[in-house]
Coordinates of C-alpha atoms and ligand atoms in Angstrom, one line a residue:
X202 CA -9.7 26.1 19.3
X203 CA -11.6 24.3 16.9
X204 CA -9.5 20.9 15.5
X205 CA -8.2 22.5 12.2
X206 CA -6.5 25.3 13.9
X207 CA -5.1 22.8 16.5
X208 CA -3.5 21.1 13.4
X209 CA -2.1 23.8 12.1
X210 CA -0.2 25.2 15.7
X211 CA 0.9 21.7 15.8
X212 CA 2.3 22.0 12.4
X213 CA 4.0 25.4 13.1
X214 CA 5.8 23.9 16.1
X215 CA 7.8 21.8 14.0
X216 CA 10.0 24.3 12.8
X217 CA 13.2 23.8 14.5
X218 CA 12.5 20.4 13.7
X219 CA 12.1 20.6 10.0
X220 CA 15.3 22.6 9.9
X221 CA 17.3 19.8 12.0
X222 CA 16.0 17.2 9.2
X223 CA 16.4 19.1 6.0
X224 CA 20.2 19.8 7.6
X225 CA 20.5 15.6 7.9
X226 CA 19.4 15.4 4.6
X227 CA 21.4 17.5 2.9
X228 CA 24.7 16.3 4.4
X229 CA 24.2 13.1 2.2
X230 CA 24.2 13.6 -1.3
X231 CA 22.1 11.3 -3.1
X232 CA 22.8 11.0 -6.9
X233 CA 22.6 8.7 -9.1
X234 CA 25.7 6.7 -11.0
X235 CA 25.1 8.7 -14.0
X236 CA 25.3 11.8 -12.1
X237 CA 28.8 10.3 -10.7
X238 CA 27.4 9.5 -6.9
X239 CA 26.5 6.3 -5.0
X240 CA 22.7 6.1 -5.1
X241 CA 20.1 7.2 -2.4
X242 CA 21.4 4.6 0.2
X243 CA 22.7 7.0 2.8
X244 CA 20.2 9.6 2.9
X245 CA 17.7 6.6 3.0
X246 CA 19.1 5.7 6.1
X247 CA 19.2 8.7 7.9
X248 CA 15.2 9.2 6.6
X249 CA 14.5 5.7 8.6
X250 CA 16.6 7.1 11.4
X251 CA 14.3 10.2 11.8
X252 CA 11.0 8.4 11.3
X253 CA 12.0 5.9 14.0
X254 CA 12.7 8.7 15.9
X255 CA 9.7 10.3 15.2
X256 CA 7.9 7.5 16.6
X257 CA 5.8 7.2 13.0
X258 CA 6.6 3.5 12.8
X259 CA 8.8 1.2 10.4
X260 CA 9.3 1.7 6.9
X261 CA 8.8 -0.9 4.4
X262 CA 11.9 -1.5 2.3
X263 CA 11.5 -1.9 -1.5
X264 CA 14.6 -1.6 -3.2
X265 CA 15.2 -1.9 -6.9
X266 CA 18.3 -4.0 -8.2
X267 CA 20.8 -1.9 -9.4
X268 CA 25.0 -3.3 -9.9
X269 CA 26.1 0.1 -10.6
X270 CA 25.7 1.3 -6.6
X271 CA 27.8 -0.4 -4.0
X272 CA 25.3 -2.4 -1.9
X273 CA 23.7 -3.5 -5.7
X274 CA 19.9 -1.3 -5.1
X275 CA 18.3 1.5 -5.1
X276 CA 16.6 2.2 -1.8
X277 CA 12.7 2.7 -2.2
X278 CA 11.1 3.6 1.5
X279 CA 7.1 2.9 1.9
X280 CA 5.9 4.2 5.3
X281 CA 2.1 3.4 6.2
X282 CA 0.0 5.2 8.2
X283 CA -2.9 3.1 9.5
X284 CA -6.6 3.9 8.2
X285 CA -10.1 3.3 9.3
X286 CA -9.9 1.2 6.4
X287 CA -7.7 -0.8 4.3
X288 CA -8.4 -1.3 1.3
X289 CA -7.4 2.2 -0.3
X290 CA -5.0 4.3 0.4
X291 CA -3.9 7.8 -0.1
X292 CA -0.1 8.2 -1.3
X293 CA 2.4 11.2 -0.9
X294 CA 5.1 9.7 -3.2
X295 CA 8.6 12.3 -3.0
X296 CA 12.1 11.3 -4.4
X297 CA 15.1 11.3 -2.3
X298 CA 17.8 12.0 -5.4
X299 CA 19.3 15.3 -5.9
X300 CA 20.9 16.5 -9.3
X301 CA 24.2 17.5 -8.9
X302 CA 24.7 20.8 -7.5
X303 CA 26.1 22.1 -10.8
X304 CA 29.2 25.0 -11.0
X305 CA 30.3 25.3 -7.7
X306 CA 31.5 29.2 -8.0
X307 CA 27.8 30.2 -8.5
X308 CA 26.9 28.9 -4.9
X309 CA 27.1 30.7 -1.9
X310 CA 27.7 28.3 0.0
X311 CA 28.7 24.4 0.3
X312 CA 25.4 23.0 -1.8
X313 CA 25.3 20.1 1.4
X314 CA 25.3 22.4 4.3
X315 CA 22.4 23.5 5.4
X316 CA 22.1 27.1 5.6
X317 CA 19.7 29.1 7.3
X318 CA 18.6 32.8 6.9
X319 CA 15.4 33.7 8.5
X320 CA 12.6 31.5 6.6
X321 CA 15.0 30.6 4.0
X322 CA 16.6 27.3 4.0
X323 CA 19.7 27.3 1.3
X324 CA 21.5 23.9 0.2
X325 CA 21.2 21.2 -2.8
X326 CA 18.0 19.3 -2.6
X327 CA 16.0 21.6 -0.3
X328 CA 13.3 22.4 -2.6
X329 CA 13.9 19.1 -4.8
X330 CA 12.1 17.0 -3.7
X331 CA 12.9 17.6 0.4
X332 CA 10.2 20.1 0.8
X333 CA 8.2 17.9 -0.3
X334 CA 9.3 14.9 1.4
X335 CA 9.9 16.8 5.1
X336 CA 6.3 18.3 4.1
X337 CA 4.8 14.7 4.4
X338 CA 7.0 13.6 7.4
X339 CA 5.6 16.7 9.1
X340 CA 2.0 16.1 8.4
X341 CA 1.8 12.4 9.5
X342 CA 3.3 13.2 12.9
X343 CA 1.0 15.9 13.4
X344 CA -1.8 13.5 12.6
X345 CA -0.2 10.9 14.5
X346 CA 0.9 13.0 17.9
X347 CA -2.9 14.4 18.1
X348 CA -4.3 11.0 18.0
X349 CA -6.5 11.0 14.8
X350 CA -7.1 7.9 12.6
X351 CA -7.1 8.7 8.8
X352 CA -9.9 7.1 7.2
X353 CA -7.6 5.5 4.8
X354 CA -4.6 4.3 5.0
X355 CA -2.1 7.2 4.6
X356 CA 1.6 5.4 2.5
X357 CA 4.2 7.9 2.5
X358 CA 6.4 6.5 -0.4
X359 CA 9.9 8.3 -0.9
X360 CA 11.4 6.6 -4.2
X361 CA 15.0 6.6 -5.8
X362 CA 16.1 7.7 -8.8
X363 CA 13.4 10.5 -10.4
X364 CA 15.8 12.7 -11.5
X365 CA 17.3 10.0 -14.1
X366 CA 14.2 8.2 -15.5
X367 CA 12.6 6.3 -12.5
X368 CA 13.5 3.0 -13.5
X369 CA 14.8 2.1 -10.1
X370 CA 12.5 4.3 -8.5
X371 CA 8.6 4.6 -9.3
X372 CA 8.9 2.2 -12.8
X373 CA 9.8 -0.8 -10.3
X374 CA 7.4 0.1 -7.8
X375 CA 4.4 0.0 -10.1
X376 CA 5.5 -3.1 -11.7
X377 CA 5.1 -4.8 -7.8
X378 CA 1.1 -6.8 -7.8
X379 CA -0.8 -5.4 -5.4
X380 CA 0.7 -2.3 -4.0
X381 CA -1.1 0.1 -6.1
X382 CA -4.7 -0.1 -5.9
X383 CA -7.7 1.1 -8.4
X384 CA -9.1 3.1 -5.6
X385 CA -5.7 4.9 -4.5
X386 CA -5.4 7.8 -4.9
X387 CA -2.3 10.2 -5.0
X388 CA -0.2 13.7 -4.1
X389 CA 3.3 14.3 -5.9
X390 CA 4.8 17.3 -3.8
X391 CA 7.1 17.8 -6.9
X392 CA 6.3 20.5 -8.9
X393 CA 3.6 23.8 -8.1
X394 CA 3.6 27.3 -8.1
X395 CA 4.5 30.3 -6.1
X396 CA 1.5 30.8 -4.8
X397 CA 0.6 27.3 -4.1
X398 CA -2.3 28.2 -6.8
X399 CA -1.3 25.3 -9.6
X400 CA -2.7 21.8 -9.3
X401 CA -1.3 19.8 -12.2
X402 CA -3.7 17.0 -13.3
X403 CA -2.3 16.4 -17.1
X404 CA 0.3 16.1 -18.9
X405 CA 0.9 16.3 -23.2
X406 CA 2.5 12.7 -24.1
X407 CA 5.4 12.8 -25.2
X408 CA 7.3 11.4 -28.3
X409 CA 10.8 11.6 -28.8
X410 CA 11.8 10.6 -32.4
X411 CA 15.2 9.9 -33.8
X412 CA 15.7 10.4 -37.8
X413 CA 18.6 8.7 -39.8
X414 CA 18.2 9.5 -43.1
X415 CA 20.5 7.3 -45.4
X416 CA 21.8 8.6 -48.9
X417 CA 25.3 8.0 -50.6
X418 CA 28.6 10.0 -49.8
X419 CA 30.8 11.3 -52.3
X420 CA 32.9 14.2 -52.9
X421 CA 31.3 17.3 -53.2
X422 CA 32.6 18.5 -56.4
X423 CA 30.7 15.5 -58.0
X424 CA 27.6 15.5 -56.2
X425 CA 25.7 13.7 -59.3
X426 CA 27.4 11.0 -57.8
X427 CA 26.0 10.7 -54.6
X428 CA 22.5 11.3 -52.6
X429 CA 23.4 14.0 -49.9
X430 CA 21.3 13.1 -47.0
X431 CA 21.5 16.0 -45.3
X432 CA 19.6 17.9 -48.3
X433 CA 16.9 15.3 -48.0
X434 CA 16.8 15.9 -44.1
X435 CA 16.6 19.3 -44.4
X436 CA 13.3 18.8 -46.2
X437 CA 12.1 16.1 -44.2
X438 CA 12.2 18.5 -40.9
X439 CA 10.2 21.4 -43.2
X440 CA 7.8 19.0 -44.4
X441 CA 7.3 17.8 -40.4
X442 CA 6.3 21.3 -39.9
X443 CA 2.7 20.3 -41.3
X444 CA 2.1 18.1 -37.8
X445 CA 1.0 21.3 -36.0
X446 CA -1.1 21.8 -38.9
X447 CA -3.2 18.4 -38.4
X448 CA -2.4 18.6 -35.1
X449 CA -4.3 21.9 -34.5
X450 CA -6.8 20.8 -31.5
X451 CA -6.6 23.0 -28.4
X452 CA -6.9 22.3 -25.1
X453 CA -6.7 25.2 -22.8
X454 CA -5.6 23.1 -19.2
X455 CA -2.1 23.6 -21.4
X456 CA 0.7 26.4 -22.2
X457 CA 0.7 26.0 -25.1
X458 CA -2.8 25.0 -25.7
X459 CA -1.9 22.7 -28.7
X460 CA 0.4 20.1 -29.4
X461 CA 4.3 20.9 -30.4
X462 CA 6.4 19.4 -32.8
X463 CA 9.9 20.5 -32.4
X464 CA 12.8 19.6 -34.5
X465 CA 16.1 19.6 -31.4
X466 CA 19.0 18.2 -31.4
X467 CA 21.1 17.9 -34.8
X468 CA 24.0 15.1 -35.0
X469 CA 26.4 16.3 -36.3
X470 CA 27.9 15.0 -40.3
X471 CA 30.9 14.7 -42.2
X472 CA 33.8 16.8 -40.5
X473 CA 34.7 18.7 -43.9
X474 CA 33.2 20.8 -46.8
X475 CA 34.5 18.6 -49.5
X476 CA 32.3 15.6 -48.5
X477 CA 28.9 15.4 -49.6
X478 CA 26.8 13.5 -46.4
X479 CA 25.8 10.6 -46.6
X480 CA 24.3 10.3 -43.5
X481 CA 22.2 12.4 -41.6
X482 CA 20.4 12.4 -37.9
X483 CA 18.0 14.4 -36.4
X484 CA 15.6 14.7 -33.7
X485 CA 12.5 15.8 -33.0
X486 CA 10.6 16.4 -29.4
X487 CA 7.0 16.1 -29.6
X488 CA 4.4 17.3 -26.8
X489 CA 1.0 15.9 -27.4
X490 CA -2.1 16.7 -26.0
X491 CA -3.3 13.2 -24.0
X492 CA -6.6 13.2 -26.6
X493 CA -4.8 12.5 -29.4
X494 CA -3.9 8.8 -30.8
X495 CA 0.1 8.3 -31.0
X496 CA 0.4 5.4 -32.9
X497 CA -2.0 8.0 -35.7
X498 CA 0.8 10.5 -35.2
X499 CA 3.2 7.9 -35.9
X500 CA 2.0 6.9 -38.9
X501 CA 1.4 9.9 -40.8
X502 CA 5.6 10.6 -39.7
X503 CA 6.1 7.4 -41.6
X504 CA 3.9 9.0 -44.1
X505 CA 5.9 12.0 -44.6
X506 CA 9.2 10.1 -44.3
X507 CA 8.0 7.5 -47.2
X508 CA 7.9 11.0 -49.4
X509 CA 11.1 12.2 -48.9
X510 CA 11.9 8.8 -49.7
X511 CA 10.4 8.8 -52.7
X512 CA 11.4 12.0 -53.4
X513 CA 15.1 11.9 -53.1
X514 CA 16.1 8.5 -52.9
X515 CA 17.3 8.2 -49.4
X516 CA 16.0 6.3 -46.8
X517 CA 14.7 7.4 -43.7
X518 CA 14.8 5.2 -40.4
X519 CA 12.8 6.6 -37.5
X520 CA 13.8 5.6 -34.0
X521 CA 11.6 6.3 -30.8
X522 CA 13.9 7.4 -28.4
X523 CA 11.1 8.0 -25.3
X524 CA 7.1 7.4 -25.5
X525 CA 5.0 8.3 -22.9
X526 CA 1.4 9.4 -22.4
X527 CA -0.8 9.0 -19.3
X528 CA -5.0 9.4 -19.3
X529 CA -5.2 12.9 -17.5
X530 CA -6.5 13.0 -13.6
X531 CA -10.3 14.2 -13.9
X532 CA -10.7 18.2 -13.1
X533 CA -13.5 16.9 -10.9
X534 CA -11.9 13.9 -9.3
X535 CA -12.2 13.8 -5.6
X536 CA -8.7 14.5 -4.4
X537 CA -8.7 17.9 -6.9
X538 CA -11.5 19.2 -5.3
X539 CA -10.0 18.2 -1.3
X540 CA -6.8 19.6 -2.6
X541 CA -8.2 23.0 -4.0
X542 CA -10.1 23.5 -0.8
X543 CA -7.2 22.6 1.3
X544 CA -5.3 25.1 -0.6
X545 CA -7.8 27.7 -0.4
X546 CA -8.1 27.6 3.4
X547 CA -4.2 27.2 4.3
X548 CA -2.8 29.8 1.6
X549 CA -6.4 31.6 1.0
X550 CA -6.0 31.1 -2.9
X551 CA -8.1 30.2 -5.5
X552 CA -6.7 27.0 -7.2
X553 CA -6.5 25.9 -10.4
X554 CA -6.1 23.0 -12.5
X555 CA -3.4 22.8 -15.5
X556 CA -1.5 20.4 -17.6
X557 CA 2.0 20.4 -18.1
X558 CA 4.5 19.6 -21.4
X559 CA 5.0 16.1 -19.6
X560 CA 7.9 14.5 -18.1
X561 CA 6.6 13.7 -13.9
X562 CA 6.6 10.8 -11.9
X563 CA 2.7 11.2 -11.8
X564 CA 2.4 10.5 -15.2
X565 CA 3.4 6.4 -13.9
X566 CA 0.6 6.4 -11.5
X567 CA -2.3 8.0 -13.6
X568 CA -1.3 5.3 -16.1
X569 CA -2.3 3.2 -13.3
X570 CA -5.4 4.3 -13.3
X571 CA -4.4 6.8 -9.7
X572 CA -6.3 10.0 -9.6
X573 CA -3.1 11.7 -9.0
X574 CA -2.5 15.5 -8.0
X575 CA 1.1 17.5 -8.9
X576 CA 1.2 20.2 -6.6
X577 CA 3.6 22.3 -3.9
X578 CA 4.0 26.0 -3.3
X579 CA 7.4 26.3 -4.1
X580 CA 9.9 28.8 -4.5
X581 CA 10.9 27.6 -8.4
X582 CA 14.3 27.2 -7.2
X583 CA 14.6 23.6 -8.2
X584 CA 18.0 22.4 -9.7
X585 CA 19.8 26.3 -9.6
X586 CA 22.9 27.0 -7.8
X587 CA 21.6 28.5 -4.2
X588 CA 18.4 26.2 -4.2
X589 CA 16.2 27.1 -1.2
X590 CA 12.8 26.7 0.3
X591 CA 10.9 28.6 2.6
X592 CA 9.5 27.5 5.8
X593 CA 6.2 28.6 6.2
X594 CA 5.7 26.9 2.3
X595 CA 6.7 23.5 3.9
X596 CA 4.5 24.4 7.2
X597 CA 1.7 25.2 5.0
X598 CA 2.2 22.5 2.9
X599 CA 2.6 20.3 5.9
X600 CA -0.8 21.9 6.7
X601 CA -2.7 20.9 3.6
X602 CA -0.8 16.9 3.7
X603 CA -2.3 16.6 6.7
X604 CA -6.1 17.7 5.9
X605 CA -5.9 15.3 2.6
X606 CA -4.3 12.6 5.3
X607 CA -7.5 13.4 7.0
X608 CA -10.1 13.5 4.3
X609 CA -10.8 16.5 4.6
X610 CA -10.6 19.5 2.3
Ligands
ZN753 ZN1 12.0 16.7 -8.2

């Protein structure tokens, strides 16, 4: 049996003990204070509990401040796997929060008991992110327990807090000197495809804008005496419309291929008919393709804004409620080409590269300069009442971890 199929038996003997994990796991919720739970704390000691167990070593502890929690931080777990060298590394970075398992009359079952049918595994947290996580607990004992030596160090990082913004989580870790390294590169199980086919490398940047547009309320039945900012907003979010005009580059790596301007939520105004608003807020969510300049964007808003200004006499304050954009991950970068091969030979697919409308934890580590890869077969099941993951997707992700642990494609 040549040494990749010995890998992958190896890997496929873990069953029962994936199951026995994931059940651990999803006995301790772990959300976040705004989500009305305690943190990650728990479930990040029953992680060290298995992977002491497991004989994988000790994990670093590098917890994030956070009064809200009792205890005062956020648990952030870094687990290193000796290399033939040291001075790069390759990560697997998985989150240990959950979101809450929603309206409880839509499960089947109690979200944090761990049910079982066949090679589907059914409980809050499953798929998100402990697929991913178990995934790369699997595939460093396999490369452990047969005795090979990565080339590079191999860091398992399981963070808190990614489904609430990552500021205790991955936004503290990269603000730590030294731990992240120019040479790193990375794998974020969090996110895929069905068929395992989908290797994210992009992502649009994102802009989240907040209008206030300031007139003068009166009544209504003598509007000559007031400037109804709501009119004036009304054709402020038409005139915006003219940003996917300008914006028109395409970039097929995306769905859609172009950048999106959308005008969300809507505040809401006066609480009657009779009052003419004087106020009026609005927002608008904008996906940007990474080649394109924000602060450009920005100013031709401000543009627009200054003529409605002028137009109607309001004024017109713009807010940036999020800002985001990371340089995508090269379509020939190293760990792209590792991963597709990986992927080919485990799940005998053709891979393929795409962006995404934005919003993932890898976006923090390409803005580190990480060749970083998004990418799981998964069972799209994330955050929905019945979540589940299938086995022989964690196996074969397992699988593929391991050959990327290895160097190998
Ligand atoms: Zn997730």
């Amino acid at each position: 049996m040549d040494e990749r199929e010995a890998l992958r038996k190896r890997v496929e003997e873990k069953r029962d003990l994936v199951i026995d994990l994931q059940r651990d796991l999803t006995a301790v919720p772990a959300l976040a204070p705004q989500n009305g739970g305690t943190g990650e704390a728990e479930k990040a000691q029953v992680l060290v509990r298995w992977i002491t167990r497991l004989g994988l070593g000790t994990c670093e502890s590098l917890p994030a401040a956070d009064s809200r929690v009792p205890g005062g931080e956020r648990p952030n777990l870094l687990l290193t796997l000796p290399g033939r060298v040291s001075d790069r590394s390759f990560w697997i970075m998985s989150h240990m929060d959950i979101v809450p398992p929603g309206e409880l009359s839509l499960w089947e079952s109690d979200p944090y008991k761990l049910v079982v049918k066949g090679d589907r595994l059914i409980g809050r947290g499953v798929e998100d992110n402990q697929q991913g996580l178990v995934s790369s607990v699997v595939a460093a004992l396999c490369v452990k327990e047969a005795g090979l030596v990565p080339p590079r160090s191999v860091k398992l990082l399981f963070v808190a807090d990614e489904e609430t913004g990552s500021e205790f989580g991955i936004q503290a870790l990269v603000k730590r000197p030294g731990l992240f390294r120019p040479r790193d590169e990375a794998l974020v199980p969090d996110g895929g495809s069905e068929d395992g086919s989908q290797i994210e490398i992009a992502e649009k940047s994102i802009l989240w804008l907040r209008f206030r547009v300031r007139g003068k309320q009166c009544h209504a039945s003598t509007p000559q005496k007031g400037i109804n900012a709501f009119e004036a907003g009304s054709h402020l979010v038409v005139r915006l419309g003219v940003l996917a005009e300008h914006y028109a580059s395409q970039d097929l790596l995306f769905d859609p291929p172009r950048s999106t301007f959308t005008p969300t939520k809507k505040e809401a105004n006066v609480p009657n008919i009779n009052t003419l608003p004087g106020e009026d807020i609005f927002h608008l969510d904008c996906r940007v393709l990474p080649r394109e300049d924000l602060d450009a964007v920005m100013a031709e808003i401000r543009s627009i804004c200054d003529g409605v200004q002028g137009d109607f006499g309001v004024g017109v304050d713009i807010q940036q409620v999020q800002r985001a954009s990371s340089p995508p991950t090269p379509a020939d970068a190293p760990i792209v080409s590792a991963l597709s091969r990986a992927v080919k030979d485990v799940y005998d697919v053709q891979a393929k590269t795409v962006g995404i409308g934005g919003g993932t934890v890898g976006a923090f580590l390409r803005k580190m300069g990480i060749p970083t890869v998004v990418w799981g077969k998964i069972g799209e099941a994330a955050h929905q009442p019945n979540e589940f993951c299938l086995l022989p997707n964690l196996l074969g992700d397992a699988v593929v971890m391991a050959r990327l642990m290895l160097g190998e494609g």
